[in-house]
Amino acid sequence: MNRRERKKEETKGNIIRSAVTLFREKGFQETSMEEISEKADISKGTLYNYFQDKESILIAHFQSSIINHGSEFKASIKNIPGIEKRLNYLLDFASQILENNKDLATIYLRFRMQSFMDSNPFDNPQRSGLENLVFEVMKEAQENKEIKDDIPALILARSFHFLIRSYLISNIYPQEQLDIKILKEQLIGLFLNGAKI
């Protein structure tokens, strides 16, 4: 990375940190793009060169969290035996990222669900990056003959990614009759064994 690219990444990181600080202090809806530019000590024009709106900043925040913890995830998951335990760890990983940002995660998931069909959802630069981690888990499980290999790993990853969303929504909007640990086991069982009796 050359100096110019490094400077752009620093500016982008500064914008994200400034925005997240304001989102936590004032609330997402109450924070304006102008306030973000002031907090980041940049012009509004510079801010809009990086991000078109607050939602795109929020998405970048979660993408950054997944990227930052992704190498830790990859290192840890190599030591976990069996696809069932790895999927369990994957759900815990995704849940922990959102748990650390619960108020923002609610807004993030709502926005992602609303904008899901605006473009090809799997060719969208606003994806979180979690699907790539899921894909690696599926591909390795196929190579180890733990799951079917007649279905492309990408399709399996996408399918499990939808189950992850269901799990995360249940974590954010818990219902009294729903035990999250049991739900996690049920979703993994549904994925690995199907719903057929």
Phi, psi and omega in degrees: 000125180279176186299318181296316179295321179297318179297319178297318179295322178296317179297315179300314179298320178297319178297313181299312180300316180298315181296314181297321176301313179294319179302320181286323181285313189254337188105151183295309183295327184279347181270133179256160176298325179297317179296323178295316180296321178295313181298322181279353180060048176224165178285159177298324179299317178297317179303313181289341173292332182264319186221135181280336182197177181295324180299320180292330175291317179298317177299315179299325178298313181288325175300316180297319178299317181292319178296314182297326180264354184298319181291323176297317178300311182298320179292318182289319187291336178297333182268002182260119183278137172087141183297322182298315179291326179291321177294323176300314179296321179298316177296319177297319179299309181297318180296319181295320179299317180284325180299323179291346183224044193306312181297316179289328180297323178299313179294317181300310181295320178298314179297316180297321179291320180293325184263007187305317184262010178294332178209177177303113187296341182257004176232037187250125180296348179272004176299154185285334186101349180296325181301325179297320178293319178297318179302316180298320178297316181294317181298315179295320179296324176293317179298327179273005179061034178270334178225165182305144176246008177272356173249129181304141180303326179296320178294318177298317180298316179296319179297314180292328178299322177294323176294324176299315179301317178301316180296316181294320177298320178294329176290320183283322179245068184293146175245144186304321184279000184252116176270117186298322179296317179294319178301318180300313178298319181294318180294319178295317177298318178299316181293313185282327187245347183082177182263355183291141179281000000 
